[in-house]
Amino acid sequence: MSQTTDPLFSTAPPDLADPRRYTEDGIEEVWRRLRTAHPVFLTRRPHAADYWSVLGHDPAAQVLKDAGTFSSTGGMRLDADPASNEAAAGKMLIVTDPPRHGGVRRVINSAFTPRMVGRLTDTIRQTAVEVIETALDQGDVDFAQVAARLPVSVISDMLGVERADWDFMLKLTMIAFGADETAGTDPQRIAEAHTELLVYYDNLLARRRRDPQEDIVSALAHGTVDGAPLTDEEILLNCNGLISGGNETTRHATIGGLLAFLRAPDQWARLRAEPELLPSAVQEILRFTSPALHVLRTARREVDLGGHRIRPGDQVAVWLPAANRDEAVFADPDRFDIARTPNRHLTFATGTHFCLGSALATSELTIFFEELLARVDLVAPRGAPRRMQSNLIWGFTSLPVTLTRRATPSR
C-alpha cells in the first residue's frame, strides 16, 4: 500500500488520529478539503498501525452496512489497547459481529418493556426540568456541567442504579470518559474511575441475579444467547459499553446543539416561532454535532472501497462528522439548518451496529430542548467553549453561558 498524497496539502494528508486536531475550531475545513480530494485515503504511521480514513458518506455507509467484510472484533477505535480489544471481542456488543451480536442485542432490547420506557420518559422529563431550573437559578453556568446530568440519570435508571447513587455515577462517568477537567487525562485517576464503575455494577449484578427488576442489568443477568447465559465478564463489559454510549452522544450533542444555536441565533428564533420544527431540529443537532468522531472496522477480505484496494487485516476508520458534511448528500453542509430534510446523517452509524440507544438519545434531546425553549428567554456566551482532546469523541469540556429565565414559561 502506498501513502496517498493530497495536492491541497504540502505533503501527505494530516493524521486524523491526532487528538490535538479536535481541540480547536477548523477541523471541518480540513475534512472538506480531504473529502474533495479523496474521500478514502491511507495514512501511514511510523510508530503506530497504518489505517484507511473514510470521509465520504457513500463509502462510510458501505463500510458500516457490510459486517461480513468489515469486522468490529478488531476493536472499535484507533490505537486502543490490543489486549483490551482481544478481551472484549465477541463479548461486548460494539466489538461483536453477527450472528452473536444479534443475540446479545436481543437480550438488551428485552429490557425495554412498555413500563420501563414510560419510566425512562418520566425520568427524562423530570431530570430535564430539574437541571434547567437549577441552571436558571444560578444564571451563570458551565453548560457542559448542566448537560451532563440528564444522560447519566437516564442511563443509570435504565441499568438499574438506585436514584440515590446517580450523582455518584455522574462523577465517575465524567472522570472515566474524559469530561472532568479536574482529573484531566490522568491515566491513574481514569483507571480508578473505571474500576469503581465495574465494582459498582458487579455488586448490582449480584443483587439482580437474586432479585430481578425491570432494567438492563436484570435482562443481562437472566438472558441467554445461543441457549447459554452470559458470563459476569460479558455483562460487565456491556454495562461499560452502555454507560459510555448512553452518556457521550447525548451529552455532547446537547452542548454542541446549544453552541450551534448561539452561533446561529436566527435558528433559535425560528424554533421558538415554529416549535413544530423540533423533530427536524433534533436530527440537525445530531448531524451537526456528530459526537462520535470515528468508528473502526477491520477488513476480513480484499474489497474495493472508493477506488482503493483494501486488504485483509487493514484498519478502516469511518469519520462520522466528515461523512455527515458530505456536499453530495447535504446541501450547504456547514450551515446549521433546523428545517433540513431529508437528513440522512450517520451519527448513530447504520447497519448491524446502528446505535442501540438512538431512540432514547433522540427522546432526551427532544425533551431537553423542548423544556429549554419553554423556560429560557436568552442564552448568552460567557467565555469561549473548550473542546476535548480526543480522536474518539468530538465533544466539550466547557461551555460558559448566562441563562435568563422567561417571564412566563410557555408550557
Coordinates of C-alpha atoms in Angstrom, one line a residue:
M1 CA 0.0 0.0 0.0
S2 CA 1.3 3.5 -0.8
Q3 CA 0.7 6.7 1.1
T4 CA -2.0 8.8 -0.6
T5 CA -0.8 12.4 -1.3
D6 CA -3.0 15.4 -1.5
P7 CA -2.3 18.3 -3.8
L8 CA -4.2 20.6 -1.4
F9 CA -1.6 19.9 1.3
S10 CA 2.1 20.4 1.1
T11 CA 3.0 16.8 1.9
A12 CA 0.7 13.8 2.9
P13 CA -2.7 14.4 4.3
P14 CA -2.7 15.0 8.1
D15 CA -3.1 12.2 10.5
L16 CA -6.7 12.4 11.7
A17 CA -5.9 10.2 14.6
D18 CA -4.0 13.0 16.3
P19 CA -6.4 14.1 19.2
R20 CA -5.0 17.6 19.3
R21 CA -6.7 18.3 16.0
Y22 CA -10.1 18.4 17.7
T23 CA -9.4 20.9 20.4
E24 CA -9.9 23.9 18.1
D25 CA -12.4 25.1 15.5
G26 CA -11.5 24.5 11.9
I27 CA -11.4 20.7 11.5
E28 CA -14.5 21.0 9.3
E29 CA -12.4 22.7 6.6
V30 CA -9.8 20.0 6.8
W31 CA -12.4 17.4 6.3
R32 CA -13.9 19.3 3.4
R33 CA -10.6 19.6 1.6
L34 CA -9.6 16.0 2.2
R35 CA -13.0 14.7 1.2
T36 CA -12.9 16.7 -2.0
A37 CA -9.5 15.3 -3.0
H38 CA -10.1 11.7 -1.9
P39 CA -13.0 10.5 0.3
V40 CA -10.9 7.4 1.1
F41 CA -7.2 7.6 1.8
L42 CA -4.4 5.8 3.6
T43 CA -2.4 7.1 6.5
R44 CA 1.0 5.5 7.1
R45 CA 2.4 6.0 10.6
P46 CA 5.9 5.2 11.7
H47 CA 5.1 4.4 15.3
A48 CA 1.5 3.1 15.1
A49 CA -0.6 1.0 12.8
D50 CA -1.5 2.3 9.3
Y51 CA -5.1 2.9 8.7
W52 CA -7.6 4.0 6.0
S53 CA -9.7 7.0 6.5
V54 CA -13.3 7.2 5.1
L55 CA -14.7 10.7 4.9
G56 CA -17.4 10.4 2.2
H57 CA -21.0 9.5 3.0
D58 CA -21.4 6.7 0.5
P59 CA -18.2 4.8 1.3
A60 CA -18.9 5.3 5.0
A61 CA -22.3 3.7 4.7
Q62 CA -20.7 0.9 2.6
V63 CA -18.3 0.0 5.5
L64 CA -20.9 0.3 8.2
K65 CA -23.5 -1.8 6.4
D66 CA -21.2 -4.7 5.4
A67 CA -20.4 -6.5 8.7
G68 CA -19.3 -9.6 6.7
T69 CA -16.4 -7.7 5.1
F70 CA -15.7 -5.1 7.8
S71 CA -15.4 -6.7 11.2
S72 CA -15.8 -5.0 14.6
T73 CA -13.9 -7.6 16.6
G74 CA -10.5 -6.0 15.8
G75 CA -11.6 -3.0 18.0
M76 CA -13.9 0.0 17.6
R77 CA -11.4 2.8 17.9
L78 CA -7.9 3.6 16.7
D79 CA -4.9 3.0 18.9
A80 CA -6.9 1.1 21.6
D81 CA -5.0 -1.4 23.8
P82 CA -4.8 -4.6 21.8
A83 CA -5.1 -6.8 24.9
S84 CA -8.3 -5.0 25.9
N85 CA -9.7 -5.4 22.4
E86 CA -8.9 -9.1 22.4
A87 CA -10.5 -9.5 25.9
A88 CA -13.7 -7.7 24.8
A89 CA -14.1 -9.1 21.2
G90 CA -17.2 -11.3 20.9
K91 CA -18.3 -10.3 24.4
M92 CA -19.0 -6.5 24.3
L93 CA -21.8 -5.6 21.9
I94 CA -19.8 -3.0 20.0
V95 CA -16.9 -5.4 19.2
T96 CA -19.1 -8.4 18.4
D97 CA -20.0 -9.5 14.9
P98 CA -23.2 -11.3 13.7
P99 CA -24.7 -13.7 14.5
R100 CA -23.7 -13.4 18.2
H101 CA -24.2 -9.6 18.0
G102 CA -27.9 -10.1 17.3
G103 CA -28.3 -12.4 20.3
V104 CA -26.7 -10.0 22.8
R105 CA -28.7 -7.1 21.2
R106 CA -32.0 -9.0 21.7
V107 CA -31.2 -9.7 25.4
I108 CA -30.6 -5.9 26.0
N109 CA -33.7 -5.0 23.9
S110 CA -35.9 -7.3 26.0
A111 CA -35.5 -4.9 28.9
F112 CA -37.4 -2.1 27.1
T113 CA -40.8 -3.1 28.2
P114 CA -43.6 -0.5 27.8
R115 CA -43.5 0.1 31.6
M116 CA -39.7 0.7 31.5
V117 CA -40.0 3.0 28.5
G118 CA -42.6 5.0 30.3
R119 CA -40.5 5.2 33.4
L120 CA -37.5 6.4 31.4
T121 CA -39.6 9.0 29.7
D122 CA -40.7 10.3 33.1
T123 CA -37.1 10.4 34.2
I124 CA -36.0 12.4 31.1
R125 CA -38.7 15.0 31.7
Q126 CA -38.2 15.3 35.4
T127 CA -34.4 15.5 35.2
A128 CA -34.5 18.0 32.3
V129 CA -36.8 20.3 34.2
E130 CA -34.7 20.0 37.4
V131 CA -31.3 20.7 35.7
I132 CA -32.7 23.6 33.6
E133 CA -34.4 25.2 36.6
T134 CA -31.3 24.8 38.7
A135 CA -29.2 26.4 35.9
L136 CA -31.7 29.3 35.7
D137 CA -31.5 29.9 39.4
Q138 CA -27.7 30.2 39.0
G139 CA -27.8 32.3 35.9
D140 CA -24.1 32.0 35.1
V141 CA -23.3 28.3 34.4
D142 CA -21.0 26.0 32.6
F143 CA -23.4 24.3 30.2
A144 CA -21.1 21.3 29.9
Q145 CA -21.9 20.5 33.5
V146 CA -25.6 21.2 33.1
A147 CA -25.9 18.9 30.1
A148 CA -24.0 16.1 31.8
R149 CA -26.8 15.3 34.4
L150 CA -29.5 14.2 32.0
P151 CA -27.8 11.3 30.2
V152 CA -26.2 9.9 33.3
S153 CA -29.6 9.9 35.1
V154 CA -31.2 8.1 32.2
I155 CA -28.5 5.5 31.7
S156 CA -28.4 4.9 35.5
D157 CA -32.2 4.4 35.6
M158 CA -32.0 2.2 32.5
L159 CA -29.3 -0.1 34.0
G160 CA -31.0 -0.2 37.4
V161 CA -28.9 2.2 39.6
E162 CA -30.7 3.5 42.6
R163 CA -31.6 7.2 42.4
A164 CA -29.5 7.9 45.5
D165 CA -26.4 6.9 43.5
W166 CA -27.0 8.9 40.4
D167 CA -24.7 11.8 41.5
F168 CA -22.0 9.3 42.3
M169 CA -22.4 7.8 38.8
L170 CA -22.2 11.2 37.3
K171 CA -18.9 12.0 39.0
L172 CA -17.4 8.6 38.0
T173 CA -18.5 8.6 34.4
M174 CA -17.2 12.2 33.8
I175 CA -13.8 11.1 35.1
A176 CA -13.8 7.8 33.3
F177 CA -14.7 9.2 29.9
G178 CA -12.5 12.3 30.0
A179 CA -15.1 15.1 30.6
D180 CA -13.9 16.1 34.1
E181 CA -11.3 18.9 33.8
T182 CA -10.1 18.4 37.4
A183 CA -9.0 14.8 36.5
G184 CA -7.7 15.8 33.1
T185 CA -6.1 13.0 31.3
D186 CA -4.5 11.4 34.4
P187 CA -4.4 7.7 33.4
Q188 CA -4.4 6.5 37.0
R189 CA -7.5 8.5 38.0
I190 CA -9.3 7.5 34.9
A191 CA -8.4 3.8 35.5
E192 CA -9.6 4.1 39.1
A193 CA -12.9 5.6 38.0
H194 CA -13.4 2.7 35.5
T195 CA -12.6 0.2 38.3
E196 CA -15.1 1.9 40.7
L197 CA -17.8 1.7 38.0
L198 CA -17.1 -2.0 37.4
V199 CA -17.2 -2.8 41.1
Y200 CA -20.5 -1.0 41.4
Y201 CA -22.0 -2.9 38.6
D202 CA -20.6 -6.2 39.8
N203 CA -22.4 -5.6 43.1
L204 CA -25.6 -4.6 41.3
L205 CA -25.4 -7.7 39.1
A206 CA -25.2 -9.9 42.2
R207 CA -28.4 -8.3 43.5
R208 CA -30.2 -8.6 40.2
R209 CA -29.4 -12.3 39.9
R210 CA -31.2 -12.7 43.2
D211 CA -33.9 -10.1 42.7
P212 CA -34.5 -9.2 39.0
Q213 CA -36.2 -5.8 38.2
E214 CA -37.2 -4.0 35.1
D215 CA -33.8 -2.9 34.0
I216 CA -31.0 -3.9 31.6
V217 CA -28.7 -5.4 34.3
S218 CA -31.6 -7.8 35.1
A219 CA -32.1 -8.6 31.5
L220 CA -28.4 -9.4 31.0
A221 CA -28.3 -11.4 34.2
H222 CA -31.1 -13.7 33.2
G223 CA -30.9 -13.6 29.4
T224 CA -29.4 -16.3 27.2
V225 CA -27.6 -16.3 23.9
D226 CA -27.5 -19.5 21.9
G227 CA -29.0 -21.3 24.8
A228 CA -26.3 -20.2 27.3
P229 CA -26.4 -17.5 29.9
L230 CA -24.0 -14.5 29.6
T231 CA -20.9 -14.6 31.9
D232 CA -20.3 -12.0 34.5
E233 CA -17.5 -10.7 32.3
E234 CA -19.8 -10.3 29.3
I235 CA -22.4 -8.5 31.4
L236 CA -19.9 -6.1 33.0
L237 CA -18.3 -5.3 29.6
N238 CA -21.7 -4.5 28.1
C239 CA -22.6 -2.3 31.1
N240 CA -19.4 -0.4 30.5
G241 CA -20.2 0.0 26.8
L242 CA -23.7 1.1 27.5
I243 CA -22.5 3.7 30.1
S244 CA -20.1 5.2 27.5
G245 CA -22.5 5.1 24.6
G246 CA -25.5 6.3 26.6
N247 CA -23.6 9.2 28.1
E248 CA -21.3 10.5 25.5
T249 CA -23.6 11.1 22.4
T250 CA -26.4 12.8 24.2
R251 CA -24.3 15.0 26.5
H252 CA -22.1 16.3 23.7
A253 CA -24.9 16.7 21.3
T254 CA -26.8 18.8 23.9
I255 CA -23.7 21.0 24.5
G256 CA -22.9 21.3 20.8
G257 CA -26.6 21.9 20.0
L258 CA -26.8 24.9 22.3
L259 CA -23.5 26.2 20.8
A260 CA -24.9 25.9 17.3
F261 CA -28.0 27.9 18.4
L262 CA -25.7 30.5 19.9
R263 CA -23.8 30.9 16.7
A264 CA -27.0 30.8 14.6
P265 CA -29.5 32.9 16.6
D266 CA -31.9 33.0 13.7
Q267 CA -32.4 29.3 14.1
W268 CA -33.2 29.7 17.8
A269 CA -35.7 32.4 16.9
R270 CA -37.2 30.2 14.2
L271 CA -37.6 27.2 16.5
R272 CA -39.3 29.4 19.1
A273 CA -41.7 30.7 16.4
E274 CA -42.2 27.3 14.9
P275 CA -42.0 24.6 17.7
E276 CA -43.3 22.0 15.2
L277 CA -39.8 22.0 13.8
L278 CA -38.4 20.5 17.0
P279 CA -38.1 16.9 15.5
S280 CA -36.1 18.1 12.5
A281 CA -34.1 20.4 14.7
V282 CA -33.0 17.4 16.8
Q283 CA -32.0 15.5 13.8
E284 CA -30.0 18.5 12.6
I285 CA -28.3 18.8 16.1
L286 CA -27.3 15.1 15.7
R287 CA -25.9 15.7 12.3
F288 CA -24.2 19.0 13.0
T289 CA -22.6 17.9 16.3
S290 CA -21.8 14.2 15.4
P291 CA -20.2 13.5 18.8
A292 CA -18.7 10.1 17.8
L293 CA -15.7 11.1 15.8
H294 CA -14.8 7.7 14.3
V295 CA -15.7 4.0 14.4
L296 CA -13.1 1.5 13.4
R297 CA -13.5 -1.7 11.3
T298 CA -11.0 -4.3 10.2
A299 CA -11.2 -5.8 6.8
R300 CA -11.9 -9.6 6.7
R301 CA -11.2 -9.9 2.9
E302 CA -10.0 -7.9 0.0
V303 CA -12.5 -5.3 -1.2
D304 CA -12.7 -2.2 -3.3
L305 CA -13.6 0.9 -1.3
G306 CA -13.7 4.3 -3.0
G307 CA -11.4 3.1 -5.8
H308 CA -8.8 1.7 -3.4
R309 CA -8.0 -1.9 -2.8
I310 CA -8.5 -2.7 0.9
R311 CA -6.7 -5.9 2.0
P312 CA -7.5 -8.4 4.8
G313 CA -6.3 -7.0 8.2
D314 CA -6.4 -3.4 7.1
Q315 CA -7.9 -1.0 9.6
V316 CA -10.6 1.3 8.3
A317 CA -11.7 4.4 10.3
V318 CA -15.0 5.9 9.4
W319 CA -15.0 9.6 10.3
L320 CA -18.7 10.2 11.0
P321 CA -18.7 14.0 11.3
A322 CA -16.9 14.2 7.9
A323 CA -19.5 11.9 6.3
N324 CA -22.2 14.0 7.9
R325 CA -20.9 17.1 6.0
D326 CA -20.6 15.5 2.6
E327 CA -21.8 18.0 0.0
A328 CA -23.0 15.2 -2.2
V329 CA -25.7 14.4 0.4
F330 CA -26.2 17.5 2.4
A331 CA -26.7 20.9 0.7
D332 CA -24.7 23.7 2.4
P333 CA -23.5 21.1 5.0
D334 CA -21.7 23.6 7.3
R335 CA -24.9 25.5 7.8
F336 CA -27.0 24.7 10.9
D337 CA -30.5 24.3 9.4
I338 CA -33.2 23.1 11.8
A339 CA -35.6 22.5 8.9
R340 CA -33.2 20.3 7.0
T341 CA -35.0 17.4 5.3
P342 CA -34.1 14.8 4.4
N343 CA -31.3 14.3 6.8
R344 CA -29.6 11.0 6.2
H345 CA -26.9 11.5 8.9
L346 CA -24.7 8.7 10.2
T347 CA -24.4 9.9 13.7
F348 CA -25.9 6.7 15.0
A349 CA -24.0 4.7 12.3
T350 CA -26.1 2.3 10.2
G351 CA -26.3 -1.4 9.6
T352 CA -25.8 -4.1 12.2
H353 CA -24.3 -1.7 14.7
F354 CA -26.9 1.1 14.4
C355 CA -26.9 2.7 17.8
L356 CA -29.0 0.6 20.3
G357 CA -29.9 3.8 22.2
S358 CA -30.8 6.0 19.2
A359 CA -34.5 6.3 20.1
L360 CA -33.6 7.1 23.7
A361 CA -31.0 9.7 22.8
T362 CA -33.5 11.3 20.4
S363 CA -36.1 11.5 23.2
E364 CA -33.6 13.0 25.6
L365 CA -32.6 15.7 23.1
T366 CA -36.2 16.4 22.2
I367 CA -37.4 16.8 25.7
F368 CA -34.4 18.8 26.9
F369 CA -34.7 21.4 24.1
E370 CA -38.4 21.5 24.5
E371 CA -38.0 22.4 28.1
L372 CA -35.2 24.8 27.4
L373 CA -37.3 26.7 24.9
A374 CA -40.2 26.8 27.3
R375 CA -38.2 28.1 30.3
V376 CA -35.2 30.1 28.9
D377 CA -35.6 33.5 27.4
L378 CA -32.0 34.3 26.4
V379 CA -28.7 32.4 26.3
A380 CA -25.5 34.5 26.2
P381 CA -22.0 33.2 25.8
R382 CA -19.8 34.0 28.9
G383 CA -16.5 32.7 27.5
A384 CA -15.0 30.5 24.8
P385 CA -16.1 26.9 24.6
R386 CA -13.3 24.3 25.2
R387 CA -13.3 21.0 23.3
M388 CA -12.0 17.7 24.5
Q389 CA -8.6 16.4 23.3
S390 CA -9.8 13.2 21.8
N391 CA -9.9 11.4 18.5
L392 CA -12.9 9.4 19.6
I393 CA -15.4 12.0 20.9
W394 CA -15.9 15.3 19.2
G395 CA -17.1 17.0 22.4
F396 CA -16.7 19.7 25.0
T397 CA -15.2 20.1 28.5
S398 CA -16.7 23.6 29.0
L399 CA -19.3 26.0 27.6
P400 CA -19.7 29.0 29.9
V401 CA -23.1 30.8 29.3
T402 CA -25.6 33.0 31.1
L403 CA -29.2 31.8 31.1
T404 CA -32.1 34.2 31.5
R405 CA -35.5 32.9 32.6
R406 CA -38.6 33.6 30.6
A407 CA -41.1 35.8 32.4
T408 CA -43.8 33.2 31.9
P409 CA -42.9 29.6 30.9
S410 CA -44.5 28.8 27.6
R411 CA -45.8 25.5 28.8

